[in-house]
Backbone as a chain_set.jsonl record, in Angstrom:
{"seq": "MAGDIDYLEPHGMAAPGGHYSHAVRAGAFVFVSGQLPISANGTRLADKDFQTQVRQALANLATALDAANSAVGKLIHVRVYVTDIKDWPVFDKLYSEWIGAVRPARAVVPVPTLHYGFRVEIEAVAGVVQ", "coords": {"N": [[84.892, 74.301, 107.237], [86.881, 75.076, 105.473], [86.631, 73.711, 103.031], [84.555, 75.037, 101.881], [85.43, 77.385, 100.778], [86.247, 79.503, 98.15], [88.712, 80.881, 96.177], [88.852, 83.519, 94.032], [89.737, 84.584, 90.76], [88.54, 86.576, 88.665], [87.539, 86.268, 85.229], [88.077, 88.775, 82.824], [89.125, 90.705, 84.371], [92.056, 92.439, 85.418], [94.942, 90.689, 86.588], [95.381, 90.185, 90.14], [97.311, 92.611, 91.942], [98.949, 91.825, 93.97], [99.443, 89.504, 96.705], [96.682, 88.229, 96.9], [93.146, 87.551, 96.43], [90.726, 88.65, 94.04], [88.105, 88.189, 94.743], [86.464, 86.298, 97.285], [84.625, 83.488, 97.885], [82.791, 82.322, 100.495], [81.01, 79.969, 101.875], [77.789, 81.18, 102.161], [78.488, 83.737, 101.555], [80.188, 86.475, 99.897], [83.267, 88.018, 99.634], [84.692, 90.88, 98.547], [87.719, 92.067, 97.499], [89.407, 95.252, 97.847], [88.627, 97.232, 95.141], [90.228, 98.796, 92.546], [90.643, 101.526, 90.181], [91.406, 100.004, 87.64], [91.765, 98.846, 84.431], [90.512, 96.011, 82.504], [92.633, 95.109, 80.947], [94.778, 95.747, 82.469], [95.537, 98.399, 82.581], [96.267, 101.189, 84.47], [94.236, 103.652, 85.789], [94.93, 106.076, 87.012], [95.548, 108.581, 86.071], [93.229, 109.533, 85.042], [90.024, 111.308, 85.262], [88.053, 111.764, 88.295], [85.418, 110.7, 88.039], [85.69, 108.811, 85.97], [87.459, 107.047, 87.188], [85.86, 106.125, 89.314], [83.745, 104.856, 87.927], [85.156, 102.731, 86.698], [86.136, 101.305, 88.935], [83.691, 100.513, 90.086], [82.706, 98.935, 87.994], [84.602, 96.882, 88.079], [84.002, 95.837, 90.59], [81.397, 94.823, 90.098], [82.041, 92.846, 88.197], [83.632, 91.115, 89.743], [81.722, 90.289, 91.641], [79.899, 88.935, 89.973], [81.504, 86.8, 89.073], [81.691, 85.388, 91.393], [79.278, 84.191, 91.724], [77.346, 85.991, 92.572], [75.745, 89.207, 92.867], [75.064, 92.678, 92.117], [72.66, 93.3, 93.339], [72.763, 91.696, 95.574], [74.429, 92.804, 97.397], [75.7, 93.481, 100.651], [77.299, 95.029, 102.325], [79.227, 97.911, 101.656], [82.346, 99.433, 101.359], [84.007, 102.432, 100.907], [86.893, 104.052, 99.883], [88.232, 107.241, 99.707], [90.357, 109.794, 98.452], [89.882, 112.439, 98.693], [87.53, 113.991, 100.469], [85.785, 115.804, 99.457], [85.05, 114.815, 97.035], [83.011, 113.107, 97.564], [80.141, 113.702, 97.111], [80.008, 113.462, 94.295], [80.817, 110.815, 93.964], [78.671, 109.559, 95.335], [76.475, 110.153, 93.681], [77.165, 108.846, 91.226], [77.367, 106.226, 92.189], [74.728, 105.755, 93.123], [73.35, 105.812, 90.699], [74.491, 103.577, 89.502], [73.865, 101.45, 91.255], [71.127, 101.509, 91.652], [67.965, 100.753, 93.078], [68.881, 99.252, 95.193], [70.133, 99.159, 98.51], [72.622, 98.714, 100.255], [74.39, 98.47, 103.43], [76.804, 101.037, 104.075], [80.012, 102.625, 104.042], [82.153, 105.459, 104.13], [85.519, 106.21, 103.802], [87.788, 108.563, 104.338], [91.04, 108.909, 103.113], [94.585, 109.573, 103.154], [96.192, 108.829, 100.935], [96.114, 106.563, 98.113], [97.047, 103.434, 96.626], [99.223, 103.653, 93.801], [98.451, 106.25, 93.243], [95.714, 106.477, 92.9], [92.31, 107.695, 93.238], [90.106, 106.545, 94.382], [88.852, 103.612, 95.985], [87.128, 100.546, 96.287], [85.527, 98.235, 98.362], [83.692, 95.238, 99.246], [80.994, 93.282, 100.719], [78.907, 90.594, 100.011], [75.964, 88.591, 99.412], [75.586, 85.19, 98.267], [74.055, 84.257, 95.217], [71.189, 82.346, 95.35]], "CA": [[84.68, 75.51, 106.464], [87.921, 75.223, 104.456], [86.141, 73.204, 101.761], [83.534, 75.946, 101.37], [86.06, 78.648, 100.401], [86.769, 79.576, 96.791], [89.486, 82.086, 95.893], [88.492, 83.774, 92.645], [90.388, 85.572, 89.899], [87.535, 86.639, 87.602], [87.835, 86.57, 83.83], [87.669, 90.143, 82.533], [89.79, 91.619, 85.3], [93.505, 92.286, 85.479], [95.384, 89.848, 87.714], [95.662, 90.95, 91.357], [98.647, 93.198, 92.001], [99.641, 91.329, 95.15], [99.085, 88.158, 97.15], [95.285, 88.223, 97.332], [92.164, 87.237, 95.395], [89.755, 89.72, 93.851], [86.902, 87.831, 95.499], [86.481, 85.015, 97.985], [83.294, 82.991, 98.229], [82.873, 81.486, 101.693], [79.636, 79.618, 102.211], [76.752, 82.012, 101.54], [78.973, 85.113, 101.461], [81.262, 86.849, 98.978], [84.071, 89.131, 100.109], [85.395, 91.435, 97.404], [88.86, 92.915, 97.854], [89.345, 96.622, 97.37], [88.739, 97.349, 93.695], [90.82, 100.05, 92.11], [90.354, 101.833, 88.779], [92.348, 99.324, 86.743], [90.983, 98.211, 83.366], [90.696, 94.567, 82.336], [93.944, 94.827, 80.364], [95.804, 96.128, 83.43], [95.845, 99.824, 82.537], [95.934, 101.933, 85.689], [93.574, 104.879, 85.376], [95.216, 107.125, 87.987], [95.618, 109.884, 85.401], [91.88, 109.88, 84.579], [89.242, 112.085, 86.218], [87.45, 111.005, 89.381], [84.262, 109.966, 87.552], [86.185, 107.65, 85.219], [88.001, 106.111, 88.174], [84.731, 105.519, 90.038], [83.04, 103.928, 87.033], [85.972, 101.527, 86.506], [86.139, 100.547, 90.192], [82.37, 99.886, 90.205], [82.648, 97.856, 86.989], [85.403, 95.782, 88.61], [83.219, 95.242, 91.672], [80.336, 94.028, 89.483], [82.667, 91.667, 87.581], [84.019, 90.211, 90.83], [80.493, 89.708, 92.187], [79.378, 87.984, 88.993], [82.37, 85.615, 89.085], [81.483, 84.685, 92.663], [77.875, 83.795, 91.766], [76.625, 87.004, 93.328], [75.273, 90.287, 92.01], [74.917, 93.975, 92.777], [71.472, 93.208, 94.177], [73.036, 90.884, 96.765], [75.389, 93.508, 98.258], [75.341, 93.636, 102.056], [78.076, 96.16, 102.845], [80.199, 98.493, 100.738], [83.252, 100.412, 101.983], [84.631, 103.235, 99.87], [88.013, 104.883, 100.307], [88.452, 108.372, 98.809], [91.489, 110.628, 98.882], [89.384, 113.794, 98.931], [86.133, 113.868, 100.888], [84.989, 116.694, 98.607], [84.569, 114.011, 95.909], [81.949, 112.216, 98.016], [78.869, 113.879, 96.407], [80.14, 112.916, 92.939], [80.776, 109.359, 94.121], [77.332, 109.135, 95.728], [75.619, 110.245, 92.498], [77.523, 107.754, 90.31], [77.036, 104.987, 92.887], [73.274, 105.559, 93.134], [72.969, 105.463, 89.325], [74.994, 102.223, 89.245], [73.267, 100.438, 92.117], [69.669, 101.556, 91.564], [67.159, 100.741, 94.3], [69.557, 98.476, 96.238], [70.698, 100.051, 99.528], [73.401, 98.012, 101.279], [75.111, 99.312, 104.389], [77.925, 101.628, 103.363], [80.873, 103.531, 104.785], [83.169, 106.181, 103.365], [86.709, 106.388, 104.615], [88.762, 109.444, 103.704], [92.416, 108.478, 103.338], [95.503, 110.536, 102.537], [96.66, 108.36, 99.63], [95.822, 105.192, 97.714], [98.09, 102.847, 95.786], [99.404, 104.147, 92.428], [97.887, 107.583, 93.073], [94.285, 106.429, 92.633], [91.49, 108.563, 94.077], [89.0, 105.783, 94.959], [88.951, 102.148, 96.1], [85.83, 100.067, 96.773], [85.463, 96.828, 98.767], [82.308, 94.894, 99.542], [80.539, 91.963, 101.152], [77.615, 90.306, 99.382], [75.468, 87.226, 99.529], [75.643, 84.371, 97.053], [72.746, 84.04, 94.61], [70.727, 80.978, 95.63]], "C": [[85.687, 75.611, 105.33], [87.454, 74.742, 103.091], [85.118, 74.121, 101.108], [84.122, 77.274, 100.906], [86.626, 78.539, 98.997], [87.461, 80.912, 96.608], [89.379, 82.349, 94.398], [89.342, 84.853, 91.989], [89.512, 85.67, 88.655], [88.1, 86.93, 86.215], [87.324, 87.988, 83.563], [88.219, 91.155, 83.508], [91.287, 91.373, 85.222], [93.853, 91.404, 86.677], [95.628, 90.722, 88.941], [97.112, 91.43, 91.371], [99.455, 92.743, 93.201], [99.133, 89.945, 95.497], [97.687, 88.174, 97.771], [94.417, 87.791, 96.159], [91.228, 88.425, 95.245], [88.495, 89.448, 94.658], [87.109, 86.468, 96.141], [85.036, 84.667, 98.323], [83.475, 82.03, 99.388], [81.452, 81.183, 102.144], [78.666, 80.487, 101.448], [77.198, 83.457, 101.329], [80.089, 85.255, 100.435], [81.954, 88.078, 99.561], [84.904, 89.622, 98.935], [86.494, 92.36, 97.909], [88.671, 94.312, 97.294], [89.595, 96.689, 95.871], [89.188, 98.753, 93.335], [90.443, 100.319, 90.659], [91.447, 101.309, 87.844], [91.507, 98.585, 85.706], [91.331, 96.734, 83.256], [92.06, 94.224, 81.76], [95.097, 95.275, 81.263], [96.186, 97.595, 83.416], [95.363, 100.5, 83.812], [95.405, 103.304, 85.285], [93.79, 106.041, 86.344], [95.258, 108.51, 87.355], [94.263, 110.346, 84.873], [91.124, 110.65, 85.662], [88.554, 111.154, 87.224], [86.28, 110.147, 88.894], [84.683, 108.706, 86.801], [86.737, 106.603, 86.174], [86.882, 105.397, 88.917], [84.032, 104.483, 89.163], [83.831, 102.639, 86.83], [85.985, 100.676, 87.77], [84.793, 99.845, 90.401], [82.204, 98.747, 89.196], [83.442, 96.646, 87.474], [84.662, 95.071, 89.74], [82.126, 94.342, 91.1], [80.89, 92.753, 88.857], [83.051, 90.645, 88.641], [82.789, 89.533, 91.436], [79.942, 88.633, 91.26], [80.185, 86.684, 89.007], [82.171, 84.769, 90.334], [80.054, 84.187, 92.825], [77.075, 84.705, 92.692], [76.193, 88.082, 92.34], [75.175, 91.568, 92.825], [73.724, 93.945, 93.726], [71.644, 92.388, 95.439], [74.045, 91.558, 97.705], [74.834, 93.7, 99.662], [76.018, 94.87, 102.634], [79.097, 96.605, 101.808], [81.027, 99.508, 101.51], [84.02, 101.097, 100.868], [85.721, 104.094, 100.492], [88.191, 105.983, 99.269], [89.584, 109.23, 99.363], [91.089, 112.08, 99.089], [87.89, 113.704, 99.237], [85.226, 114.795, 100.082], [84.45, 115.959, 97.378], [83.37, 113.141, 96.287], [80.62, 112.46, 97.295], [78.901, 113.319, 94.977], [80.085, 111.394, 93.01], [79.344, 108.902, 94.396], [76.369, 109.161, 94.535], [75.9, 109.088, 91.539], [77.135, 106.404, 90.899], [75.535, 104.732, 92.844], [72.755, 105.225, 91.734], [73.333, 104.016, 89.018], [74.185, 101.174, 90.002], [71.742, 100.427, 92.081], [68.999, 101.56, 92.93], [67.81, 99.984, 95.456], [70.234, 99.436, 97.219], [71.456, 99.271, 100.608], [73.964, 98.994, 102.301], [76.353, 99.837, 103.683], [78.711, 102.531, 104.297], [81.805, 104.228, 103.806], [84.333, 106.448, 104.306], [87.654, 107.332, 103.873], [90.176, 109.008, 104.097], [93.361, 109.468, 102.657], [95.983, 110.125, 101.141], [96.153, 106.943, 99.394], [96.934, 104.736, 96.776], [98.063, 103.441, 94.376], [98.82, 105.535, 92.187], [96.407, 107.603, 92.721], [93.536, 107.318, 93.618], [90.34, 107.826, 94.751], [89.348, 104.302, 94.978], [87.668, 101.679, 96.764], [85.939, 98.579, 97.132], [84.041, 96.512, 99.214], [82.146, 93.49, 100.093], [79.146, 91.777, 100.547], [77.194, 88.883, 99.698], [75.616, 86.508, 98.204], [74.217, 84.199, 96.53], [72.366, 82.587, 94.829], [69.99, 80.417, 94.446]], "O": [[85.363, 76.194, 104.295], [87.849, 75.32, 102.078], [84.845, 73.998, 99.914], [83.365, 78.214, 100.661], [87.381, 77.618, 98.684], [86.866, 81.961, 96.855], [89.765, 81.508, 93.586], [89.625, 85.893, 92.584], [89.716, 84.929, 87.693], [89.019, 87.734, 86.057], [86.247, 88.354, 84.033], [87.836, 92.325, 83.485], [91.735, 90.25, 84.991], [93.125, 91.386, 87.669], [96.036, 91.875, 88.805], [98.014, 90.75, 90.881], [100.558, 93.245, 93.419], [98.475, 89.291, 94.687], [97.529, 88.138, 98.992], [94.896, 87.678, 95.031], [90.963, 89.133, 96.217], [87.888, 90.373, 95.197], [87.822, 85.611, 95.62], [84.323, 85.443, 98.958], [84.213, 81.05, 99.289], [80.776, 82.035, 102.722], [78.709, 80.534, 100.218], [76.388, 84.31, 100.967], [80.824, 84.312, 100.143], [81.302, 89.054, 99.934], [85.723, 88.88, 98.391], [86.236, 93.31, 98.647], [87.874, 94.526, 96.381], [90.642, 96.258, 95.387], [88.606, 99.749, 93.762], [89.966, 99.414, 89.974], [92.281, 102.059, 87.337], [90.636, 97.79, 86.06], [92.311, 96.266, 83.836], [92.597, 93.155, 82.05], [96.26, 95.194, 80.868], [97.074, 98.004, 84.165], [94.194, 100.392, 84.182], [96.052, 104.029, 84.529], [92.918, 106.9, 86.48], [95.027, 109.508, 88.038], [94.159, 111.438, 84.315], [91.521, 110.651, 86.827], [88.484, 109.94, 87.033], [86.161, 108.989, 89.293], [84.084, 107.646, 86.986], [86.508, 105.408, 85.99], [86.953, 104.186, 89.126], [83.761, 103.367, 89.607], [83.241, 101.559, 86.793], [85.859, 99.454, 87.692], [84.762, 98.699, 90.848], [81.622, 97.711, 89.519], [83.004, 95.509, 87.301], [84.693, 93.844, 89.833], [81.947, 93.218, 91.567], [80.277, 91.692, 88.973], [82.824, 89.448, 88.465], [82.815, 88.334, 91.713], [79.563, 87.551, 91.708], [79.614, 85.595, 88.957], [82.452, 83.57, 90.329], [79.65, 83.804, 93.923], [76.247, 84.251, 93.482], [76.267, 87.891, 91.126], [75.199, 91.546, 94.055], [73.788, 94.518, 94.814], [70.758, 92.382, 96.294], [74.468, 90.959, 98.693], [73.663, 94.033, 99.844], [75.393, 95.658, 103.344], [79.747, 95.781, 101.166], [80.481, 100.346, 102.229], [84.605, 100.447, 100.001], [85.501, 104.773, 101.495], [88.292, 105.696, 98.077], [89.746, 109.372, 100.575], [91.877, 112.87, 99.609], [87.088, 113.379, 98.362], [84.015, 114.581, 100.036], [83.501, 116.424, 96.747], [82.774, 112.504, 95.418], [79.996, 111.481, 96.886], [77.907, 112.759, 94.513], [79.393, 110.755, 92.218], [78.859, 107.965, 93.764], [75.532, 108.268, 94.404], [74.969, 108.42, 91.088], [76.63, 105.536, 90.187], [75.108, 103.613, 92.559], [71.818, 104.438, 91.597], [72.576, 103.309, 88.353], [73.858, 100.125, 89.448], [71.129, 99.424, 92.446], [69.417, 102.286, 93.832], [67.334, 100.068, 96.588], [70.842, 100.421, 96.8], [70.992, 99.176, 101.744], [74.007, 100.201, 102.06], [76.897, 99.174, 102.8], [78.157, 103.126, 105.221], [82.196, 103.66, 102.786], [84.149, 106.857, 105.453], [88.259, 106.936, 102.877], [90.461, 108.77, 105.271], [92.978, 110.128, 101.691], [96.16, 110.975, 100.269], [95.81, 106.22, 100.33], [97.663, 105.55, 96.21], [96.991, 103.7, 93.829], [98.706, 105.958, 91.037], [95.89, 108.633, 92.287], [94.048, 107.653, 94.687], [89.66, 108.399, 95.602], [90.05, 103.804, 94.098], [87.17, 102.32, 97.689], [86.383, 97.767, 96.32], [83.271, 97.421, 99.525], [83.022, 92.635, 99.957], [78.318, 92.687, 100.571], [77.984, 88.08, 100.194], [75.753, 87.134, 97.153], [73.283, 84.017, 97.311], [73.151, 81.689, 94.522], [69.526, 79.278, 94.491]]}, "num_chains": 1, "name": "protein.A"}
């Protein structure tokens, strides 16, 4: 299996802030690390509103999927961390607009804090485009 694993740092995303890869392709699956609202040039959007943070985190997720030869339509599971569960309806609306008819399994995890004061983080598992 070791030969079937690719650790990816996608073009168009800021470098990871720690010892991890934004995405890992392992066989027919892609595992995307928690994506935060950080722009491609590394700007942290913690001071922006929740909607802006969500849109950036989703854009980062899409970029990571694309770099791993996957796509939004290949998502299997999405896990979302939010610092205020009251933001969930706003997230769900933006997410449904972004993802369209695709309906992967999904979980929301309310947490007390996220790194750098962010309000949302999104991780995912997807299939590889054949």
